[in-house]
Amino acid sequence: MKRHDTATPALLRRINAGAVLDSLRSVGELSVSELVARTDLSRPTVDAAVADLVRLGVAAEANGVAEATSRPRRGRPARRYRFRADAGHLLGIDIAEETVQVVVANLSGALVAERSRPVGVDVSRRRRLQVVRAAARAALAQAEVRPAELAAVVAGSPGTVDAATGRISFCTAIPEWSGLDLAAVLRAAFDCPVLVENDANLAAIGESWRGIARGCRDVVFFLLGTRTGAGLLADGRLLRGHDGGAGELGFLDLWEESRTTRGDLARTSADVVAELLGAGGRRPSLASLRRPEDRESLSWGVETRPLIDGALAGDENARAGLERFVASAGYALVSMSLLLSPELFVIGGGTAADDVLVDPLRRIVSRLLEGKAATPPRVEASTLGTRAVVLGAVRHGLDYVEPRLLDRFDGTRAYDEVRAGAANGGDAPPPR
């Protein structure tokens, strides 16, 4: 038999307060009468809920005009209330190979400060973390927010991230990063909840919140450029895989290796076939399409702007490199399209989001999926650019904080006071 929580008066008051808070947060400023109409709660119940929200510090009386009526009203103007977006703040961090970007946002998601610091590609873990802390302090100082006022910190990092613990399980893009308990490091600096997520995952969240992917439920954010990865949203939810490794593009290296005589995939395949047949050589039987020394690792990232500029200037080597890059990226997009059937691919990551590359990728996906997919996905450039990750961090933090705004809820006093007043003057139906 399924067990349900008992609908106690305290639980009902918290539910009612949550409904009022949701209305204030979505609209911004409302009178009690407007809240009654939007929530379908009784006026005494809304009065009690508003009193609780004001006591908790997440709502305040607004200095606005009285609610509009069809004719002038006598007496005291109707009170209006607003959600206190400044009741708490979020810190969003994007840790990349060459930069650290930090933003401070209020509880409405509006950015109130932003700082960026360069960092050397090959610096030690200790030095990189020093840059992270310095950029965070600078952003908090700009926003005039104390660390104690933070509701949550959300950090995005390359690599395979265990979102449950905040540990970087595996990372090849940043030196000494594998095995780092990033959440513990940040909790030591900021005494608040800390969430750590893969950077491409946060970029996917950011684009679906404020970017080109708004309104889309099935999205792949394809991070191309100096770092490469994919963030996957399936039916509006992050697809992480059992160990957080979904979206890592190591299979691109296997594909590249399969086109060389000394590639692991080619050699392993030849070995397995020899065992299956019980005869034959254990070396690839076909010549490679490319020389092993020409092999590049797309999953480690490629500087695309020099390739584009060189190819436009007539450099044949740059042209060949650009062709290999487009072929590898197109292969990844087509493979993910057939596996995941997304509605939209968002191409981001700096120079790779240039329309010079987005249009060829759009065309290669359309051509290679012809006859293989009923509706090829759209391929669009990111509209958030380098801020996709930090904006995704803010949205991810809001998703964590918003359901917890009422965790300190104890509505007994406010409800009893309002109900007692209503009893002296008339109707006071129970909470709905």
Short mmCIF file of C-alpha atoms in Angstrom, two decimals:
data_model
loop_
_atom_site.label_atom_id
_atom_site.label_comp_id
_atom_site.label_asym_id
_atom_site.label_seq_id
_atom_site.Cartn_x
_atom_site.Cartn_y
_atom_site.Cartn_z
CA MET A 1 0.00 0.00 0.00
CA LYS A 2 1.39 3.37 -1.01
CA ARG A 3 2.01 5.74 1.86
CA HIS A 4 1.15 9.43 1.58
CA ASP A 5 2.24 12.36 3.72
CA THR A 6 -0.48 13.55 6.08
CA ALA A 7 -1.98 16.85 4.95
CA THR A 8 -1.36 18.67 8.23
CA PRO A 9 -2.30 22.35 8.66
CA ALA A 10 1.41 23.25 8.64
CA LEU A 11 1.94 21.39 5.35
CA LEU A 12 -1.12 23.04 3.81
CA ARG A 13 0.12 26.47 4.89
CA ARG A 14 3.48 25.78 3.29
CA ILE A 15 1.77 24.67 0.05
CA ASN A 16 -0.33 27.84 0.06
CA ALA A 17 2.71 30.01 0.72
CA GLY A 18 4.48 28.26 -2.17
CA ALA A 19 1.60 29.02 -4.53
CA VAL A 20 1.65 32.71 -3.54
CA LEU A 21 5.43 32.85 -3.86
CA ASP A 22 5.31 31.31 -7.35
CA SER A 23 2.84 33.99 -8.44
CA LEU A 24 4.94 36.83 -7.03
CA ARG A 25 8.09 35.40 -8.59
CA SER A 26 6.52 35.01 -12.04
CA VAL A 27 4.72 38.38 -12.16
CA GLY A 28 6.84 40.56 -9.91
CA GLU A 29 4.27 42.64 -8.01
CA LEU A 30 0.68 41.84 -7.07
CA SER A 31 -2.03 42.96 -4.68
CA VAL A 32 -3.74 40.54 -2.32
CA SER A 33 -6.86 40.61 -4.51
CA GLU A 34 -4.77 39.75 -7.57
CA LEU A 35 -3.08 36.93 -5.66
CA VAL A 36 -6.50 35.57 -4.64
CA ALA A 37 -7.54 35.54 -8.31
CA ARG A 38 -4.30 33.92 -9.52
CA THR A 39 -4.01 31.25 -6.84
CA ASP A 40 -7.72 30.49 -6.30
CA LEU A 41 -7.11 30.70 -2.55
CA SER A 42 -9.31 32.51 -0.03
CA ARG A 43 -8.31 36.01 1.02
CA PRO A 44 -7.52 35.06 4.66
CA THR A 45 -5.34 32.24 3.34
CA VAL A 46 -3.47 34.60 1.01
CA ASP A 47 -3.09 37.15 3.83
CA ALA A 48 -1.55 34.46 6.04
CA ALA A 49 0.73 33.23 3.25
CA VAL A 50 1.95 36.74 2.47
CA ALA A 51 2.63 37.34 6.17
CA ASP A 52 4.72 34.18 6.28
CA LEU A 53 6.65 35.12 3.15
CA VAL A 54 7.39 38.60 4.51
CA ARG A 55 8.54 37.07 7.81
CA LEU A 56 10.84 34.68 5.92
CA GLY A 57 12.30 37.59 3.97
CA VAL A 58 11.36 36.39 0.48
CA ALA A 59 8.53 38.90 -0.04
CA ALA A 60 8.07 42.55 0.84
CA GLU A 61 5.44 45.24 0.57
CA ALA A 62 5.91 47.10 -2.69
CA ASN A 63 5.89 50.86 -2.99
CA GLY A 64 3.51 50.72 -5.92
CA VAL A 65 0.12 52.17 -6.66
CA ALA A 66 -3.07 50.65 -5.43
CA GLU A 67 -4.75 47.97 -7.48
CA ALA A 68 -6.82 49.28 -10.36
CA THR A 69 -10.57 49.33 -10.01
CA SER A 70 -13.43 50.37 -12.24
CA ARG A 71 -14.35 53.20 -9.88
CA PRO A 72 -12.59 55.19 -7.16
CA ARG A 73 -12.31 53.44 -3.79
CA ARG A 74 -12.50 55.01 -0.38
CA GLY A 75 -10.17 54.23 2.44
CA ARG A 76 -6.72 52.79 2.56
CA PRO A 77 -5.14 51.82 -0.82
CA ALA A 78 -4.68 48.10 -1.40
CA ARG A 79 -1.29 46.80 -0.42
CA ARG A 80 0.90 45.35 -3.11
CA TYR A 81 3.62 42.79 -2.58
CA ARG A 82 6.70 41.76 -4.52
CA PHE A 83 9.15 38.89 -4.56
CA ARG A 84 12.44 39.88 -2.94
CA ALA A 85 14.94 38.90 -5.60
CA ASP A 86 17.70 40.34 -3.41
CA ALA A 87 16.90 37.96 -0.54
CA GLY A 88 19.74 35.75 -1.74
CA HIS A 89 22.34 35.48 -4.49
CA LEU A 90 23.92 32.81 -6.66
CA LEU A 91 27.52 32.48 -7.78
CA GLY A 92 28.03 30.93 -11.23
CA ILE A 93 31.53 29.83 -12.27
CA ASP A 94 32.87 28.64 -15.63
CA ILE A 95 36.30 27.04 -15.32
CA ALA A 96 37.86 26.70 -18.77
CA GLU A 97 41.35 25.93 -20.00
CA GLU A 98 42.37 29.56 -20.52
CA THR A 99 39.81 31.60 -18.57
CA VAL A 100 37.74 31.65 -15.42
CA GLN A 101 34.42 33.46 -15.71
CA VAL A 102 32.27 34.28 -12.67
CA VAL A 103 28.85 35.91 -12.37
CA VAL A 104 26.68 36.89 -9.40
CA ALA A 105 22.90 36.72 -9.91
CA ASN A 106 19.91 37.47 -7.70
CA LEU A 107 17.01 35.10 -7.08
CA SER A 108 15.26 36.29 -10.23
CA GLY A 109 18.25 35.25 -12.32
CA ALA A 110 19.35 38.81 -13.13
CA LEU A 111 23.12 39.26 -13.27
CA VAL A 112 24.41 41.87 -10.83
CA ALA A 113 28.15 41.35 -11.36
CA GLU A 114 30.51 39.62 -13.78
CA ARG A 115 34.25 39.03 -13.71
CA SER A 116 36.65 37.13 -15.98
CA ARG A 117 40.28 36.21 -15.36
CA PRO A 118 42.80 34.67 -17.79
CA VAL A 119 44.69 31.57 -16.72
CA GLY A 120 47.51 29.70 -18.38
CA VAL A 121 46.67 26.46 -20.13
CA ASP A 122 49.40 24.53 -18.34
CA VAL A 123 49.18 26.05 -14.85
CA SER A 124 48.96 23.78 -11.83
CA ARG A 125 45.72 22.81 -10.15
CA ARG A 126 46.65 24.98 -7.15
CA ARG A 127 47.22 28.07 -9.28
CA ARG A 128 43.99 27.56 -11.25
CA LEU A 129 41.98 27.28 -8.05
CA GLN A 130 43.62 30.49 -6.79
CA VAL A 131 42.39 32.25 -9.94
CA VAL A 132 38.89 30.83 -9.38
CA ARG A 133 38.77 32.18 -5.82
CA ALA A 134 40.17 35.56 -6.86
CA ALA A 135 37.63 35.97 -9.66
CA ALA A 136 34.82 34.99 -7.29
CA ARG A 137 35.94 37.52 -4.67
CA ALA A 138 36.11 40.24 -7.31
CA ALA A 139 32.60 39.47 -8.58
CA LEU A 140 31.16 39.43 -5.04
CA ALA A 141 32.86 42.74 -4.25
CA GLN A 142 31.42 44.28 -7.42
CA ALA A 143 27.95 43.04 -6.47
CA GLU A 144 28.42 44.15 -2.83
CA VAL A 145 27.39 40.66 -1.73
CA ARG A 146 29.00 38.90 1.20
CA PRO A 147 29.82 35.20 0.87
CA ALA A 148 27.40 34.51 3.74
CA GLU A 149 24.57 35.88 1.59
CA LEU A 150 25.06 33.26 -1.13
CA ALA A 151 22.24 30.76 -1.53
CA ALA A 152 24.35 28.45 -3.71
CA VAL A 153 27.50 28.21 -5.82
CA VAL A 154 27.38 26.41 -9.18
CA ALA A 155 30.59 25.60 -11.07
CA GLY A 156 31.00 24.26 -14.60
CA SER A 157 34.07 22.25 -15.53
CA PRO A 158 35.30 20.23 -18.52
CA GLY A 159 35.46 16.48 -18.13
CA THR A 160 33.37 13.77 -16.56
CA VAL A 161 31.68 15.18 -13.47
CA ASP A 162 30.00 13.23 -10.69
CA ALA A 163 27.17 15.69 -10.07
CA ALA A 164 26.11 13.89 -6.89
CA THR A 165 29.46 14.49 -5.16
CA GLY A 166 30.94 17.37 -7.13
CA ARG A 167 34.08 15.42 -7.98
CA ILE A 168 35.82 15.59 -11.37
CA SER A 169 36.08 11.91 -12.25
CA PHE A 170 38.13 12.33 -15.41
CA CYS A 171 39.45 15.30 -17.35
CA THR A 172 42.06 15.56 -20.08
CA ALA A 173 41.55 19.25 -20.89
CA ILE A 174 42.95 20.73 -17.65
CA PRO A 175 46.19 19.54 -15.99
CA GLU A 176 45.88 17.79 -12.61
CA TRP A 177 42.09 18.05 -12.75
CA SER A 178 41.09 14.37 -12.71
CA GLY A 179 40.05 13.24 -9.24
CA LEU A 180 39.61 16.79 -7.91
CA ASP A 181 36.83 17.18 -5.31
CA LEU A 182 35.89 20.60 -6.66
CA ALA A 183 32.75 20.85 -4.53
CA ALA A 184 34.77 20.39 -1.34
CA VAL A 185 37.27 23.04 -2.43
CA LEU A 186 34.51 25.56 -3.10
CA ARG A 187 32.61 24.72 0.08
CA ALA A 188 35.75 25.56 2.05
CA ALA A 189 35.67 29.05 0.51
CA PHE A 190 31.89 29.56 0.50
CA ASP A 191 29.81 28.20 3.35
CA CYS A 192 26.76 27.32 1.25
CA PRO A 193 25.52 24.50 -1.01
CA VAL A 194 27.87 23.87 -3.95
CA LEU A 195 26.88 22.18 -7.21
CA VAL A 196 29.40 21.06 -9.83
CA GLU A 197 28.34 20.17 -13.36
CA ASN A 198 29.92 19.49 -16.74
CA ASP A 199 30.37 22.76 -18.65
CA ALA A 200 28.57 21.61 -21.82
CA ASN A 201 25.63 20.44 -19.70
CA LEU A 202 25.35 23.90 -18.16
CA ALA A 203 25.62 25.49 -21.60
CA ALA A 204 22.68 23.37 -22.76
CA ILE A 205 20.68 24.57 -19.75
CA GLY A 206 21.66 28.17 -20.42
CA GLU A 207 20.62 28.05 -24.07
CA SER A 208 17.27 26.45 -23.20
CA TRP A 209 16.69 29.19 -20.60
CA ARG A 210 17.80 32.37 -22.34
CA GLY A 211 19.25 31.35 -25.68
CA ILE A 212 18.37 29.92 -29.06
CA ALA A 213 16.94 26.72 -27.52
CA ARG A 214 14.09 28.36 -25.59
CA GLY A 215 10.97 26.26 -25.95
CA CYS A 216 12.90 23.16 -27.11
CA ARG A 217 12.77 20.00 -25.00
CA ASP A 218 15.32 17.87 -26.86
CA VAL A 219 18.56 19.76 -27.36
CA VAL A 220 22.24 18.99 -27.89
CA PHE A 221 24.69 21.77 -27.11
CA PHE A 222 27.80 20.97 -29.14
CA LEU A 223 30.83 22.68 -27.64
CA LEU A 224 33.42 23.21 -30.37
CA GLY A 225 36.68 25.11 -30.33
CA THR A 226 39.51 25.00 -27.80
CA ARG A 227 37.41 22.53 -25.79
CA THR A 228 34.97 20.01 -27.20
CA GLY A 229 32.03 18.23 -25.63
CA ALA A 230 28.25 17.92 -25.75
CA GLY A 231 25.49 18.76 -23.31
CA LEU A 232 22.33 16.68 -23.76
CA LEU A 233 18.77 17.61 -22.83
CA ALA A 234 16.18 14.87 -23.33
CA ASP A 235 12.58 15.94 -22.72
CA GLY A 236 13.94 18.96 -20.88
CA ARG A 237 16.17 16.97 -18.52
CA LEU A 238 19.91 16.57 -18.44
CA LEU A 239 21.16 13.26 -19.76
CA ARG A 240 24.27 12.50 -17.71
CA GLY A 241 24.72 8.74 -18.03
CA HIS A 242 25.42 6.50 -15.05
CA ASP A 243 28.81 8.08 -14.28
CA GLY A 244 28.31 11.60 -15.62
CA GLY A 245 30.15 10.86 -18.86
CA ALA A 246 27.29 11.33 -21.35
CA GLY A 247 28.29 13.84 -23.99
CA GLU A 248 32.03 13.21 -23.80
CA LEU A 249 33.27 12.91 -27.37
CA GLY A 250 36.07 10.37 -27.04
CA PHE A 251 34.44 8.36 -29.81
CA LEU A 252 35.69 11.00 -32.23
CA ASP A 253 39.24 9.94 -31.46
CA LEU A 254 38.31 6.34 -32.22
CA TRP A 255 36.86 7.43 -35.54
CA GLU A 256 40.02 9.38 -36.33
CA GLU A 257 42.17 6.41 -35.34
CA SER A 258 40.15 4.11 -37.57
CA ARG A 259 41.40 6.13 -40.53
CA THR A 260 45.09 5.52 -39.74
CA THR A 261 47.17 2.36 -40.14
CA ARG A 262 48.29 2.51 -36.51
CA GLY A 263 44.97 3.53 -35.00
CA ASP A 264 43.79 1.54 -31.98
CA LEU A 265 40.43 0.83 -33.56
CA ALA A 266 41.97 -0.39 -36.83
CA ARG A 267 44.55 -2.59 -35.08
CA THR A 268 42.05 -4.01 -32.58
CA SER A 269 39.52 -4.74 -35.33
CA ALA A 270 42.14 -6.56 -37.43
CA ASP A 271 43.17 -8.58 -34.38
CA VAL A 272 39.59 -9.59 -33.56
CA VAL A 273 38.85 -10.55 -37.17
CA ALA A 274 42.01 -12.68 -37.28
CA GLU A 275 40.84 -14.51 -34.15
CA LEU A 276 37.35 -14.95 -35.61
CA LEU A 277 38.63 -16.41 -38.87
CA GLY A 278 41.47 -18.33 -37.30
CA ALA A 279 43.81 -17.05 -39.98
CA GLY A 280 45.22 -13.91 -41.48
CA GLY A 281 47.42 -11.10 -40.29
CA ARG A 282 46.90 -9.10 -37.15
CA ARG A 283 47.55 -5.81 -38.92
CA PRO A 284 44.98 -3.73 -40.80
CA SER A 285 44.58 -5.07 -44.28
CA LEU A 286 43.64 -1.77 -45.90
CA ALA A 287 45.80 1.30 -46.28
CA SER A 288 44.89 4.30 -44.19
CA LEU A 289 43.05 7.27 -45.59
CA ARG A 290 45.53 9.46 -43.73
CA ARG A 291 49.00 9.20 -42.33
CA PRO A 292 49.16 8.63 -38.56
CA GLU A 293 51.28 11.73 -38.05
CA ASP A 294 48.47 13.86 -39.55
CA ARG A 295 46.00 12.68 -36.96
CA GLU A 296 44.36 15.34 -34.78
CA SER A 297 42.23 14.85 -31.68
CA LEU A 298 38.97 16.73 -32.10
CA SER A 299 37.80 15.74 -28.64
CA TRP A 300 40.72 17.69 -27.18
CA GLY A 301 39.67 20.79 -29.09
CA VAL A 302 40.86 22.50 -32.26
CA GLU A 303 41.73 26.15 -32.84
CA THR A 304 39.28 26.77 -35.64
CA ARG A 305 39.88 30.46 -36.35
CA PRO A 306 43.44 29.97 -37.71
CA LEU A 307 42.12 27.18 -39.95
CA ILE A 308 39.35 29.39 -41.29
CA ASP A 309 41.62 32.38 -41.82
CA GLY A 310 44.31 30.27 -43.48
CA ALA A 311 41.85 28.48 -45.76
CA LEU A 312 40.29 31.80 -46.83
CA ALA A 313 43.81 33.04 -47.63
CA GLY A 314 44.45 30.05 -49.88
CA ASP A 315 46.58 27.92 -47.55
CA GLU A 316 46.06 24.32 -48.75
CA ASN A 317 47.14 22.78 -45.44
CA ALA A 318 44.67 24.96 -43.54
CA ARG A 319 41.99 24.00 -46.07
CA ALA A 320 42.73 20.29 -45.52
CA GLY A 321 42.65 20.77 -41.76
CA LEU A 322 39.33 22.58 -41.99
CA GLU A 323 37.90 19.78 -44.14
CA ARG A 324 39.00 17.21 -41.52
CA PHE A 325 37.46 19.30 -38.74
CA VAL A 326 34.12 19.67 -40.53
CA ALA A 327 34.13 15.95 -41.39
CA SER A 328 34.77 14.96 -37.76
CA ALA A 329 32.24 17.41 -36.34
CA GLY A 330 29.69 16.41 -38.96
CA TYR A 331 30.23 12.75 -38.12
CA ALA A 332 29.58 13.52 -34.43
CA LEU A 333 26.42 15.50 -35.19
CA VAL A 334 24.99 12.83 -37.48
CA SER A 335 25.83 10.05 -35.01
CA MET A 336 24.16 11.89 -32.11
CA SER A 337 21.21 12.76 -34.31
CA LEU A 338 20.53 9.12 -35.14
CA LEU A 339 21.04 8.03 -31.52
CA LEU A 340 19.19 10.82 -29.70
CA SER A 341 16.86 12.40 -32.29
CA PRO A 342 17.20 15.95 -30.94
CA GLU A 343 15.09 18.83 -32.18
CA LEU A 344 18.02 21.24 -32.17
CA PHE A 345 21.81 21.28 -32.20
CA VAL A 346 23.29 24.44 -30.71
CA ILE A 347 26.87 25.08 -31.81
CA GLY A 348 28.92 27.03 -29.28
CA GLY A 349 32.38 27.41 -27.86
CA GLY A 350 33.75 30.64 -29.26
CA THR A 351 35.17 30.66 -32.79
CA ALA A 352 33.56 27.36 -33.75
CA ALA A 353 30.15 29.03 -33.44
CA ASP A 354 31.08 31.35 -36.31
CA ASP A 355 28.47 31.19 -39.08
CA VAL A 356 31.33 30.27 -41.40
CA LEU A 357 31.30 26.86 -39.69
CA VAL A 358 27.66 26.58 -38.63
CA ASP A 359 26.32 26.68 -42.17
CA PRO A 360 28.64 23.89 -43.45
CA LEU A 361 27.72 21.77 -40.42
CA ARG A 362 24.03 22.41 -41.08
CA ARG A 363 24.42 21.29 -44.68
CA ILE A 364 26.49 18.21 -43.89
CA VAL A 365 23.90 17.06 -41.34
CA SER A 366 21.06 17.60 -43.79
CA ARG A 367 22.82 15.70 -46.59
CA LEU A 368 24.04 12.76 -44.52
CA LEU A 369 20.67 12.27 -42.81
CA GLU A 370 18.74 12.31 -46.06
CA GLY A 371 16.86 9.02 -46.22
CA LYS A 372 17.92 8.12 -42.67
CA ALA A 373 15.82 10.44 -40.50
CA ALA A 374 12.25 11.67 -40.91
CA THR A 375 13.04 15.16 -39.60
CA PRO A 376 16.68 16.25 -39.48
CA PRO A 377 17.41 18.46 -36.46
CA ARG A 378 17.99 22.17 -36.81
CA VAL A 379 21.59 23.35 -36.44
CA GLU A 380 21.98 26.87 -35.03
CA ALA A 381 24.73 29.01 -33.53
CA SER A 382 24.64 29.81 -29.84
CA THR A 383 23.11 33.18 -29.06
CA LEU A 384 24.74 33.33 -25.62
CA GLY A 385 28.34 32.96 -26.80
CA THR A 386 30.90 32.70 -24.00
CA ARG A 387 28.22 33.30 -21.34
CA ALA A 388 26.30 30.09 -22.05
CA VAL A 389 28.00 28.14 -19.26
CA VAL A 390 27.67 30.78 -16.52
CA LEU A 391 24.05 31.50 -17.42
CA GLY A 392 23.38 27.77 -17.30
CA ALA A 393 25.05 27.74 -13.88
CA VAL A 394 22.65 30.46 -12.69
CA ARG A 395 19.60 28.58 -13.98
CA HIS A 396 20.86 25.31 -12.45
CA GLY A 397 21.33 27.12 -9.15
CA LEU A 398 17.83 28.60 -9.28
CA ASP A 399 16.38 25.14 -9.91
CA TYR A 400 18.13 24.02 -6.73
CA VAL A 401 17.31 27.06 -4.57
CA GLU A 402 13.70 27.84 -5.53
CA PRO A 403 12.13 24.68 -4.01
CA ARG A 404 14.11 25.37 -0.82
CA LEU A 405 13.10 28.99 -0.25
CA LEU A 406 10.51 27.81 2.24
CA ASP A 407 12.71 25.30 4.07
CA ARG A 408 12.61 27.52 7.17
CA PHE A 409 8.83 27.65 6.94
CA ASP A 410 6.76 27.65 10.14
CA GLY A 411 3.49 29.29 9.33
CA THR A 412 1.71 28.78 12.66
CA ARG A 413 2.14 32.26 14.09
CA ALA A 414 1.24 34.22 10.97
CA TYR A 415 -1.73 32.01 10.16
CA ASP A 416 -3.13 32.12 13.69
CA GLU A 417 -2.82 35.91 13.82
CA VAL A 418 -4.66 36.37 10.51
CA ARG A 419 -7.32 33.84 11.40
CA ALA A 420 -7.91 35.47 14.79
CA GLY A 421 -8.36 38.82 13.10
CA ALA A 422 -10.78 37.34 10.59
CA ALA A 423 -12.74 35.67 13.40
CA ASN A 424 -13.30 39.08 15.02
CA GLY A 425 -14.50 40.57 11.78
CA GLY A 426 -16.18 37.82 9.84
CA ASP A 427 -15.45 35.00 7.43
CA ALA A 428 -12.28 32.92 7.79
CA PRO A 429 -12.43 29.71 5.73
CA PRO A 430 -9.72 27.10 6.31
CA PRO A 431 -6.60 26.97 4.11
CA ARG A 432 -7.15 25.46 0.68
#
